[in-house]
mmCIF file of C-alpha atoms in Angstrom:
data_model
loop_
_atom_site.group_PDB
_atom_site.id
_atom_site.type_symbol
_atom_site.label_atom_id
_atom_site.label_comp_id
_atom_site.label_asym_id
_atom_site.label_seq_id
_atom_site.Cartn_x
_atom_site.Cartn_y
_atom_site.Cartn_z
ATOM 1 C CA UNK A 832 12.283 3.858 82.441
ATOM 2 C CA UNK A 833 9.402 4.031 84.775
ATOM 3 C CA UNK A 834 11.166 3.135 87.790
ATOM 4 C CA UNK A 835 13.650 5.974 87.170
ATOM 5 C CA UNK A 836 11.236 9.020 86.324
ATOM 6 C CA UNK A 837 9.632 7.734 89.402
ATOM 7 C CA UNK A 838 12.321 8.319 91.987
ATOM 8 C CA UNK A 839 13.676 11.154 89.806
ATOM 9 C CA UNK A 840 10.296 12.369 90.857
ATOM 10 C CA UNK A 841 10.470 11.607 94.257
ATOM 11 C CA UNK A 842 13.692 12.938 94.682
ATOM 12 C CA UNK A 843 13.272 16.254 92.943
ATOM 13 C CA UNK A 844 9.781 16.541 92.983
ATOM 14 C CA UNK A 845 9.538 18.947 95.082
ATOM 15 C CA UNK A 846 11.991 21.456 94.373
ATOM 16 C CA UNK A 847 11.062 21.091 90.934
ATOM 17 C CA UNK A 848 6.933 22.235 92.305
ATOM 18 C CA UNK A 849 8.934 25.327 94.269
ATOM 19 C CA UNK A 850 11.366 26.201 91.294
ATOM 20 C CA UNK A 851 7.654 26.507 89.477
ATOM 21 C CA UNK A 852 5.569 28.293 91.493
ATOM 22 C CA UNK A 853 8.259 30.959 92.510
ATOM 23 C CA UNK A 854 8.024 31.202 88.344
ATOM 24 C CA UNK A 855 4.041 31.514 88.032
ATOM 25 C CA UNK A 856 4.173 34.068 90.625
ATOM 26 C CA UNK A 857 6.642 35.674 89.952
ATOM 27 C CA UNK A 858 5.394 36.340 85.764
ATOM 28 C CA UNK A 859 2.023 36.862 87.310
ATOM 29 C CA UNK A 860 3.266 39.641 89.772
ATOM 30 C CA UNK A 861 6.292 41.388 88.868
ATOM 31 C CA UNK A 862 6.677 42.208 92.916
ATOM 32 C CA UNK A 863 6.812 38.858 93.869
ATOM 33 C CA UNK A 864 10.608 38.450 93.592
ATOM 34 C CA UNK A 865 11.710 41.918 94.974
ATOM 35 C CA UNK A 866 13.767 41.078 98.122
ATOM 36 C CA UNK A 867 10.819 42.583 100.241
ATOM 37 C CA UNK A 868 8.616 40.020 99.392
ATOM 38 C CA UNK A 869 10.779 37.338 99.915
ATOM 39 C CA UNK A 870 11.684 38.914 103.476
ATOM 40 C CA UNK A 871 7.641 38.737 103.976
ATOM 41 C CA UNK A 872 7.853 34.988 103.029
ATOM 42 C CA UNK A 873 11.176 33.741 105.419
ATOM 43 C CA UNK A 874 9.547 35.559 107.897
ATOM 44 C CA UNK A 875 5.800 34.493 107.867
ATOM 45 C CA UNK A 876 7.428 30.979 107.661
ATOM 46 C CA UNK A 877 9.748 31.249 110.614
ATOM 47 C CA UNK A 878 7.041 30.816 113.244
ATOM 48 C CA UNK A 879 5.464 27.514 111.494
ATOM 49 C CA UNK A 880 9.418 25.859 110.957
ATOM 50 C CA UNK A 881 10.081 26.224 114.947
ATOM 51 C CA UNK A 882 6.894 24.147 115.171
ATOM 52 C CA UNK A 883 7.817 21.794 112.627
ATOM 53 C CA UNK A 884 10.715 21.246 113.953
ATOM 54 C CA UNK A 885 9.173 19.751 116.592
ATOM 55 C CA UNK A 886 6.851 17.588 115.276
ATOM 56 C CA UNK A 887 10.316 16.394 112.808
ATOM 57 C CA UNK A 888 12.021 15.605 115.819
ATOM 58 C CA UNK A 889 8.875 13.593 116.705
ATOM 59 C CA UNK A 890 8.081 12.174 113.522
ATOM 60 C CA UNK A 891 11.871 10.912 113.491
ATOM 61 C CA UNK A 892 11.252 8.719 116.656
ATOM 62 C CA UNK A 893 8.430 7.100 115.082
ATOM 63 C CA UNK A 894 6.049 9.272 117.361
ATOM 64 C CA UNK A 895 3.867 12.406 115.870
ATOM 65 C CA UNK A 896 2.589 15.059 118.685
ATOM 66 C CA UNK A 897 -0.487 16.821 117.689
ATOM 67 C CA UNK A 898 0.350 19.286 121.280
ATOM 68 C CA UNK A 899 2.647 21.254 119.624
ATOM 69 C CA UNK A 900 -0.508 23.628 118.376
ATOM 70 C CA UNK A 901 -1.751 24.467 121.538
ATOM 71 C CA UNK A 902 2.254 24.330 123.089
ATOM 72 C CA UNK A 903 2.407 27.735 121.033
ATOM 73 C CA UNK A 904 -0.814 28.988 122.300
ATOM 74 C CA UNK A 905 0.256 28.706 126.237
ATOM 75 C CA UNK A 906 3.824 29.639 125.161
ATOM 76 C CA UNK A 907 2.044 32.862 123.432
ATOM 77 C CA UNK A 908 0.009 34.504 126.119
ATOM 78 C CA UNK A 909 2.208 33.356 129.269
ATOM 79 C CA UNK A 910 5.279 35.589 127.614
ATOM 80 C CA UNK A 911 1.847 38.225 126.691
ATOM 81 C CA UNK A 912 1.258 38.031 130.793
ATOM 82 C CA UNK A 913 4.486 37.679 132.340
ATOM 83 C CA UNK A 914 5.274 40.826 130.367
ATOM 84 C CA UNK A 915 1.936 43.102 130.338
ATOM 85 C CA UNK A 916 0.686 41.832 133.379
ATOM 86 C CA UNK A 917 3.449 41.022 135.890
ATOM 87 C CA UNK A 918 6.164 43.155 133.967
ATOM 88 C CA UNK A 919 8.689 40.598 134.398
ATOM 89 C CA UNK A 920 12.273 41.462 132.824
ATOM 90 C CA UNK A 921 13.061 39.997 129.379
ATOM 91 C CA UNK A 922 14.737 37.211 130.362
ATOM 92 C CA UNK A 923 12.137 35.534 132.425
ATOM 93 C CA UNK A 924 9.791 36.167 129.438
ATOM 94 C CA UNK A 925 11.657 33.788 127.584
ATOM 95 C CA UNK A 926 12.983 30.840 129.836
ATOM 96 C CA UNK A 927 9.380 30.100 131.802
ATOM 97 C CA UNK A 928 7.272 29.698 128.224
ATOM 98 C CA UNK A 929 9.921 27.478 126.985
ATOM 99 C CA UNK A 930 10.209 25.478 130.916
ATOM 100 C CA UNK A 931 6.376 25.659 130.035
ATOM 101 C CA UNK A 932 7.148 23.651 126.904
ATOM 102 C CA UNK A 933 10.233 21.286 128.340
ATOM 103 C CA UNK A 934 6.999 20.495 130.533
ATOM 104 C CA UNK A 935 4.552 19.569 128.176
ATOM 105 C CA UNK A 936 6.963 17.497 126.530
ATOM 106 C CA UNK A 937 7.757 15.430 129.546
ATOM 107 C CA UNK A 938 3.725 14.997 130.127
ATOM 108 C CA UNK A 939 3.223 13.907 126.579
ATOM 109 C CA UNK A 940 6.320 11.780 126.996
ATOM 110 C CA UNK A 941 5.249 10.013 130.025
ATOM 111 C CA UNK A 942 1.629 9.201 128.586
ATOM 112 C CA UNK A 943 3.273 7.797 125.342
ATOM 113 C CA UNK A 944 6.884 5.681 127.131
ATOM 114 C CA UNK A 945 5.653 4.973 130.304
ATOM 115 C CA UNK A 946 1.794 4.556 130.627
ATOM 116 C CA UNK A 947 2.067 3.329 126.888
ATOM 117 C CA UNK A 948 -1.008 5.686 125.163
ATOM 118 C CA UNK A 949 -0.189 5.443 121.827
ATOM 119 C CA UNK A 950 1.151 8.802 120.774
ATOM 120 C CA UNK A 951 -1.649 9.901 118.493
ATOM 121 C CA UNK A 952 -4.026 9.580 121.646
ATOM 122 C CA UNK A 953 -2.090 10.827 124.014
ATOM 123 C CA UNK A 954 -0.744 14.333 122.216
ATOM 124 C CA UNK A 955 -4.279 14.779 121.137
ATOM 125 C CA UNK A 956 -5.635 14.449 124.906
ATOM 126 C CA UNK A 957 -2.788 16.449 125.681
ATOM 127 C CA UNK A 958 -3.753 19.081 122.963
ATOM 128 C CA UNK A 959 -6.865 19.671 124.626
ATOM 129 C CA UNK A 960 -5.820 19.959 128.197
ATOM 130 C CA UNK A 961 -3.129 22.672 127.227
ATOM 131 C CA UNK A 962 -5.750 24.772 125.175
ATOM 132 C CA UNK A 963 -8.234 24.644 128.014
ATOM 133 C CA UNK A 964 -5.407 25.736 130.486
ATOM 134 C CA UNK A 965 -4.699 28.734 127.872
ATOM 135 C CA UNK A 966 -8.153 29.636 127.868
ATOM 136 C CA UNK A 967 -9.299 29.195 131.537
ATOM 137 C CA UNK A 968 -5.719 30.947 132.305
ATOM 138 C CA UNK A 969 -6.637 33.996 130.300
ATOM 139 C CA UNK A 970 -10.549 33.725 130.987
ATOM 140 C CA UNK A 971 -10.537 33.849 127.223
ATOM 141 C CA UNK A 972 -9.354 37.121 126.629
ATOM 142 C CA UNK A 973 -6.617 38.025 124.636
ATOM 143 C CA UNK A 974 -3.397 39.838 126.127
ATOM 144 C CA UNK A 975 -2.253 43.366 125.046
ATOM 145 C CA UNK A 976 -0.891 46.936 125.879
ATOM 146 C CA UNK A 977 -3.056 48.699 128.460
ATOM 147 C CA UNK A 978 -5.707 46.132 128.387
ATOM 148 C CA UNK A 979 -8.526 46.599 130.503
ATOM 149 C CA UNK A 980 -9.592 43.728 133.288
ATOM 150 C CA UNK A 981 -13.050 42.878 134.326
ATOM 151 C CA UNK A 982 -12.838 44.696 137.583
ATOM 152 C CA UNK A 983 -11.796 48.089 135.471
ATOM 153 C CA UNK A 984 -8.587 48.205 136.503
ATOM 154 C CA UNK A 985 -5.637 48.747 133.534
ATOM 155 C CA UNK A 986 -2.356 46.576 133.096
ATOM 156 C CA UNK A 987 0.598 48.364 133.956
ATOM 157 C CA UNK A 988 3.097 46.431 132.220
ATOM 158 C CA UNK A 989 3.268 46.957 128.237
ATOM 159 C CA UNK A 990 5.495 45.194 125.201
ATOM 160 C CA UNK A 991 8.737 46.293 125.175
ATOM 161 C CA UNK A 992 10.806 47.447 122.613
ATOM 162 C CA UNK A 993 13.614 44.675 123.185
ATOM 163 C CA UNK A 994 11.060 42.113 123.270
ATOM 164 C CA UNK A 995 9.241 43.653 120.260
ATOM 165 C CA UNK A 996 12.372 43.353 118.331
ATOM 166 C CA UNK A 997 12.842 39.385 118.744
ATOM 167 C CA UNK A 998 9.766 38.873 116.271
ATOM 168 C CA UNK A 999 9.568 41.918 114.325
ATOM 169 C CA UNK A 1000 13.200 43.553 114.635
ATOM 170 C CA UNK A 1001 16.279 43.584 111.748
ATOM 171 C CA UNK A 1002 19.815 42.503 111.818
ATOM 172 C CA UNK A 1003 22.517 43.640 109.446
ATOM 173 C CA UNK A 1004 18.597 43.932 107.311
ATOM 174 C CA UNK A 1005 17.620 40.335 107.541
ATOM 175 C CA UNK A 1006 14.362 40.334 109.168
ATOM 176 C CA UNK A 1007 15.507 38.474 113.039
ATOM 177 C CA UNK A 1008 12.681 35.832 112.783
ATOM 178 C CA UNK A 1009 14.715 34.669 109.855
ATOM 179 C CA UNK A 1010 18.253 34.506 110.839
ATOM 180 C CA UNK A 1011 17.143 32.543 114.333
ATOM 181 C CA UNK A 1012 15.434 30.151 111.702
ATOM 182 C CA UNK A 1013 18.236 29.519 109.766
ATOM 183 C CA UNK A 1014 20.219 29.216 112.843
ATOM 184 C CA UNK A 1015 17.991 26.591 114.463
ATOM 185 C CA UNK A 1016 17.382 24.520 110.841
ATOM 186 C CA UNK A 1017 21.700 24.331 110.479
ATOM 187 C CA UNK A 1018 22.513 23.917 114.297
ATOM 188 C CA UNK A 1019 19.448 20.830 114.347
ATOM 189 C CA UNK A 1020 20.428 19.273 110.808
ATOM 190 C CA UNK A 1021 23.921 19.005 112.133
ATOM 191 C CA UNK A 1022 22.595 17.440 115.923
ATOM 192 C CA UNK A 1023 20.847 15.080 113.640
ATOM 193 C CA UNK A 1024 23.458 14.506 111.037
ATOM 194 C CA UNK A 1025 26.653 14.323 112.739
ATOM 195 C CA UNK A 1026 26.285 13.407 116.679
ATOM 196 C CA UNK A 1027 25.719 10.385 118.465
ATOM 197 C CA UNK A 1028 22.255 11.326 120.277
ATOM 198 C CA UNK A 1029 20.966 12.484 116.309
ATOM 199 C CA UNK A 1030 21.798 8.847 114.675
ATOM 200 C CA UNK A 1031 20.350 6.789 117.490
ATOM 201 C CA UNK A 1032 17.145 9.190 117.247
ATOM 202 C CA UNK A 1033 16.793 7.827 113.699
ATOM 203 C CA UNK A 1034 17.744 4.289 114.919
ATOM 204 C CA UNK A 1035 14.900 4.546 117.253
ATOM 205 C CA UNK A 1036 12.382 5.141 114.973
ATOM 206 C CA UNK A 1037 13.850 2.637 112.067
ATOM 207 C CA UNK A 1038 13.357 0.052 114.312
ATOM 208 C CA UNK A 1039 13.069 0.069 118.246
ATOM 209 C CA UNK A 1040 14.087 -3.454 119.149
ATOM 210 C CA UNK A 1041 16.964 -3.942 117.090
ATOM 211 C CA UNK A 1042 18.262 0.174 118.633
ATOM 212 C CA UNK A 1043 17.189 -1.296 122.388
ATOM 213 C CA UNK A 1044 19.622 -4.683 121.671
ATOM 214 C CA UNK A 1045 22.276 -2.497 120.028
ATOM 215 C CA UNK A 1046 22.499 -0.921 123.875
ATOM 216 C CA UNK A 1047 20.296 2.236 123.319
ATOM 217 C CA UNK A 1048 18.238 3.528 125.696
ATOM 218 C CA UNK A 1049 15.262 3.966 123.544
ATOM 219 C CA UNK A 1050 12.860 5.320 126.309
ATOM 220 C CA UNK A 1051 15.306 8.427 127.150
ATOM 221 C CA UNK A 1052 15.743 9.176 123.382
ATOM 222 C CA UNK A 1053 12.166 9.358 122.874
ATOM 223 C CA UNK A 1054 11.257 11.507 125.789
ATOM 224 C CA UNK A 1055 14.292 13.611 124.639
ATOM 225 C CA UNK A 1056 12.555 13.740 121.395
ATOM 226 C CA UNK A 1057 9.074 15.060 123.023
ATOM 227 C CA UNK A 1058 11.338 16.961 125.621
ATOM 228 C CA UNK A 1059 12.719 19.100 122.509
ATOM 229 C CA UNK A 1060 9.587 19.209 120.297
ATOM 230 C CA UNK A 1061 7.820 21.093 123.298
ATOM 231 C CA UNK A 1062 10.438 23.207 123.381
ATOM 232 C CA UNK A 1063 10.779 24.497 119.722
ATOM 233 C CA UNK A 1064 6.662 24.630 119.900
ATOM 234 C CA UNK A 1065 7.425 27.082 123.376
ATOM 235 C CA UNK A 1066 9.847 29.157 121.378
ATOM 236 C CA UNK A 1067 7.871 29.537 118.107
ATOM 237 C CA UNK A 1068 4.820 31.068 120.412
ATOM 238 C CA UNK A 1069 7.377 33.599 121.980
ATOM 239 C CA UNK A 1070 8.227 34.603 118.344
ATOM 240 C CA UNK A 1071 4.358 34.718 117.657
ATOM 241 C CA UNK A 1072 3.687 37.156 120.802
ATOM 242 C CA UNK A 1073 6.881 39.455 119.789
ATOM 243 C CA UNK A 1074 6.139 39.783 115.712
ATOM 244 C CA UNK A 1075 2.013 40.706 116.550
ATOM 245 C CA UNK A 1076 2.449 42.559 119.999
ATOM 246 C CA UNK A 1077 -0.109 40.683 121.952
ATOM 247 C CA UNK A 1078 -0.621 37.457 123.552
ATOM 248 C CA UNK A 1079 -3.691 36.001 120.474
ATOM 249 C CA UNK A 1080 -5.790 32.744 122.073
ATOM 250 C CA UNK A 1081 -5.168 29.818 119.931
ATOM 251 C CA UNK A 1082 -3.028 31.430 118.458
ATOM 252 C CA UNK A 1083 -0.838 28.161 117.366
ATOM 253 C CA UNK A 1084 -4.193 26.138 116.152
ATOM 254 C CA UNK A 1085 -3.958 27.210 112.524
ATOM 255 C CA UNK A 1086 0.134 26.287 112.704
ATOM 256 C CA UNK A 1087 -0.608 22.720 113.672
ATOM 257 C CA UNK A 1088 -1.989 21.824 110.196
ATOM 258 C CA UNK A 1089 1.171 23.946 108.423
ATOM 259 C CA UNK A 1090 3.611 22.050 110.520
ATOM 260 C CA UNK A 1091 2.314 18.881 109.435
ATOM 261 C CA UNK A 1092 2.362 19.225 105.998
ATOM 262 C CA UNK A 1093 6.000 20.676 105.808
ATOM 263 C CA UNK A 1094 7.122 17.589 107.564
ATOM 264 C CA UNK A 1095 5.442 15.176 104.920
ATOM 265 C CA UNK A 1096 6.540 17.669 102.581
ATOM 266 C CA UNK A 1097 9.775 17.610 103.658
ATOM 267 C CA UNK A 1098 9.687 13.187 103.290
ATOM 268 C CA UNK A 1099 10.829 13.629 99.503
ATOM 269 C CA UNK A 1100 13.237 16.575 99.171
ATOM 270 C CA UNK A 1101 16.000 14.838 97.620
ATOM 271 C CA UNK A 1102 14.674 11.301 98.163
ATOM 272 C CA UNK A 1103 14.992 11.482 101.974
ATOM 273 C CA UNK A 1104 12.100 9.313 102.718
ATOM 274 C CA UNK A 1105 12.506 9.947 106.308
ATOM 275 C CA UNK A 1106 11.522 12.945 108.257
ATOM 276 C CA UNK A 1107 14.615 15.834 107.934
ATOM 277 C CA UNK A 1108 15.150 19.126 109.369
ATOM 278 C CA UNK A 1109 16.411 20.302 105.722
ATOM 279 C CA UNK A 1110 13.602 18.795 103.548
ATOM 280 C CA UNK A 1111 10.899 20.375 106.527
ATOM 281 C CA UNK A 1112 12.667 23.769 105.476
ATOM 282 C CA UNK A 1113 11.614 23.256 101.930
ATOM 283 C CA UNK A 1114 8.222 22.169 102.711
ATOM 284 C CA UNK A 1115 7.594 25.481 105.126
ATOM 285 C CA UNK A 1116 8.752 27.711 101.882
ATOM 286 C CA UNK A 1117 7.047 25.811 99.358
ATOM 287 C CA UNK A 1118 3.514 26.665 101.710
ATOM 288 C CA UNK A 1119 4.507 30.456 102.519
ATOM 289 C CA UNK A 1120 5.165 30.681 98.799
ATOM 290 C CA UNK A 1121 1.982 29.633 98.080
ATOM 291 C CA UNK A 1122 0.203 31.484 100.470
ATOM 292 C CA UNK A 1123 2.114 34.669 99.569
ATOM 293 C CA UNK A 1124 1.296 34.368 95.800
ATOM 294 C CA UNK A 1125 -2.070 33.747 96.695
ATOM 295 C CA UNK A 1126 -2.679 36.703 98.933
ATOM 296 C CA UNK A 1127 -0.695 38.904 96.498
ATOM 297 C CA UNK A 1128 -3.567 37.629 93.815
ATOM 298 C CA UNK A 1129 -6.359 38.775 96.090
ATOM 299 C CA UNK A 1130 -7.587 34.819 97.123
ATOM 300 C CA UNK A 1131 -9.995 35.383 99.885
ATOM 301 C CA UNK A 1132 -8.233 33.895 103.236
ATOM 302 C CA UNK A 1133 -10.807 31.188 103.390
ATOM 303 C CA UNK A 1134 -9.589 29.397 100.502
ATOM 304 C CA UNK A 1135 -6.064 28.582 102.069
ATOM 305 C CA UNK A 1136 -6.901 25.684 103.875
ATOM 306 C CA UNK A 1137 -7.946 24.011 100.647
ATOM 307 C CA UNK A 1138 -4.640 25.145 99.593
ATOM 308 C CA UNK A 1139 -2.692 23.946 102.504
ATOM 309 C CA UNK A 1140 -4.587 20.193 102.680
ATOM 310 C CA UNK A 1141 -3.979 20.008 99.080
ATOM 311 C CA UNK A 1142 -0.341 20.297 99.809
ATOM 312 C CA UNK A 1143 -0.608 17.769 101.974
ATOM 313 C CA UNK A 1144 -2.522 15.229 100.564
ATOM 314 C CA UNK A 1145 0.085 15.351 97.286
ATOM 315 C CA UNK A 1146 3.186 15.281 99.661
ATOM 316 C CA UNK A 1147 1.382 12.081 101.451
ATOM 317 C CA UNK A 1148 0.957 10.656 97.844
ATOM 318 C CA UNK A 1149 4.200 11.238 96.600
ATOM 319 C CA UNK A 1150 5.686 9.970 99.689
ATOM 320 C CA UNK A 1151 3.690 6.549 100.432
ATOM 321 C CA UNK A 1152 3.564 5.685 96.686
ATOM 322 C CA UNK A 1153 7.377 5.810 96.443
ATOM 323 C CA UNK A 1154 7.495 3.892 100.120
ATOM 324 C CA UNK A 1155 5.291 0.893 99.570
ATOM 325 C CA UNK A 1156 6.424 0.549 95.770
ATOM 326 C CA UNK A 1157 10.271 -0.084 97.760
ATOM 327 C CA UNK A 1158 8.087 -2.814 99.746
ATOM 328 C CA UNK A 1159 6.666 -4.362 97.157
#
């Protein structure tokens, strides 16, 4: 009887925590489930699931890249400077943050296949490097409309409306941020799910030898997996610089931490107990619920990161008490 409320738990756990909370809130605030609100929530979430989704695809070749924080940062104000201070067309805008990104993943991938750091070293190393760039790059200033340089002088270029409309625009009156989510969650559950290069990613991290003598080649599929994670990380600061209007410094540290725990979250959605694209989803809501309850309760700001580690240190639980008891 134990054994089966325990991975009824782990299995539904989660949903079960979501199912509740949307019901607390939603007693406590009778504007919590207007379809608004729940707008508000897809779409504060939609920046932090492109980032997850990169440290999934990491966490799914037994790696974990703590870069992907400052990836958004770089990603953030290069599109902020390409656009307000070199008033490059929207296209360019988009493809050099995320070749920016493609880049970063190759570095980390490098350190980690080739040189042999051990991933947690070498993404944190890289971490730093990337936010120093940002920050040296942009003399520590943020980047916006008509902002003023040190010699006095005014950028010419400005935010425009097509570029605006990425991050803060509607389609058919589903916020944009939100439909490119869903599309990117369904198009990467399916990569995963159904094609050849998605199984022998989860080979690769179930066990490396026994993928490299099955004829994989292990070392491109985990520099493909660092390849991509830099890549959603690029794309999720784009979306960051086109829903605020200006290119914010550090602007992806905060997301590093929310990434994370959607991931770990994401380990016991439905008894996964594997990293998965669909059970990060869950995680990501089950935070910007939170958050959003919280903030519609008046919680002062400072107060979510005890929120957000809590999260976190009950999806670890849940997820490494259900692991080693299969062990044992």
């Amino acid at each position: 009887m134990k054994e089966k409320s325990l991975d009824f738990s782990f299995k539904y756990g989660a949903l079960f925590i979501i199912a509740l909370v949307i019901i607390v809130f939603s007693i406590i605030n009778e504007n919590f489930m207007t379809y608004d609100n729940i707008a508000d929530i897809l779409r504060s979430i939609s920046i932090v699931m492109f980032v997850a989704i990169g440290v999934t695809l990491s966490q799914i070749v037994d790696g974990f890249d703590l870069s992907v924080g400052s990836t958004v940062s770089l990603a953030t104000v290069g599109a902020a400077a390409l656009m307000v201070w070199y008033q490059q067309p929207l296209i360019i805008v988009i493809i050099v943050p995320i070749i920016i990104g493609a880049v970063i993943g190759l570095l980390n991938a490098l350190l980690i296949v080739k040189v042999r750091i051990p991933d947690l070293l070498a993404t944190l190393a890289v971490m730093y490097i990337i936010g120093g760039v940002q920050k040296t790059y942009t003399k520590g200033f943020s980047i916006y409309n008509n902002m003023r340089f040190q010699d006095g002088t005014v950028a010419k270029g400005k935010f425009t409306p097509e570029f605006l409309w990425i991050g803060q625009g509607k389609l058919l009156g589903v916020p944009v941020p939100v439909i490119l989510m869903l599309v990117a969650v369904i198009a990467v559950h399916i990569f995963l799910t159904y094609t050849r290069w998605g199984r022998q990613m989860y080979m690769t991290g179930g066990n490396r030898e026994a993928a490299r003598l099955s004829g994989i080649s292990v070392n491109k599929i985990r520099l493909a997996a660092y390849v991509l994670s830099g890549i959603f990380a690029a794309f999720g600061g784009i979306l960051y610089a086109s829903r605020v209007g200006s290119g914010q410094i550090d602007a992806g540290a905060p997301l590093l931490m929310e990434a994370v725990a959607s991931v770990f979250v994401g380990y016991s959605v439905l008894g996964a107990g594997k990293p998965n694209v669909i059970g990060t989803f869950f995680g990501a809501v089950l935070i910007g619920i939170l958050l959003n309850g919280l903030t519609m309760l008046n919680v002062p700001y400072f107060g979510f990161d005890i929120v957000k580690g809590g999260v976190l240190v009950l999806a670890l639980a849940i997820t490494f008490v259900h692991l080693n008891r299969k062990k044992a």
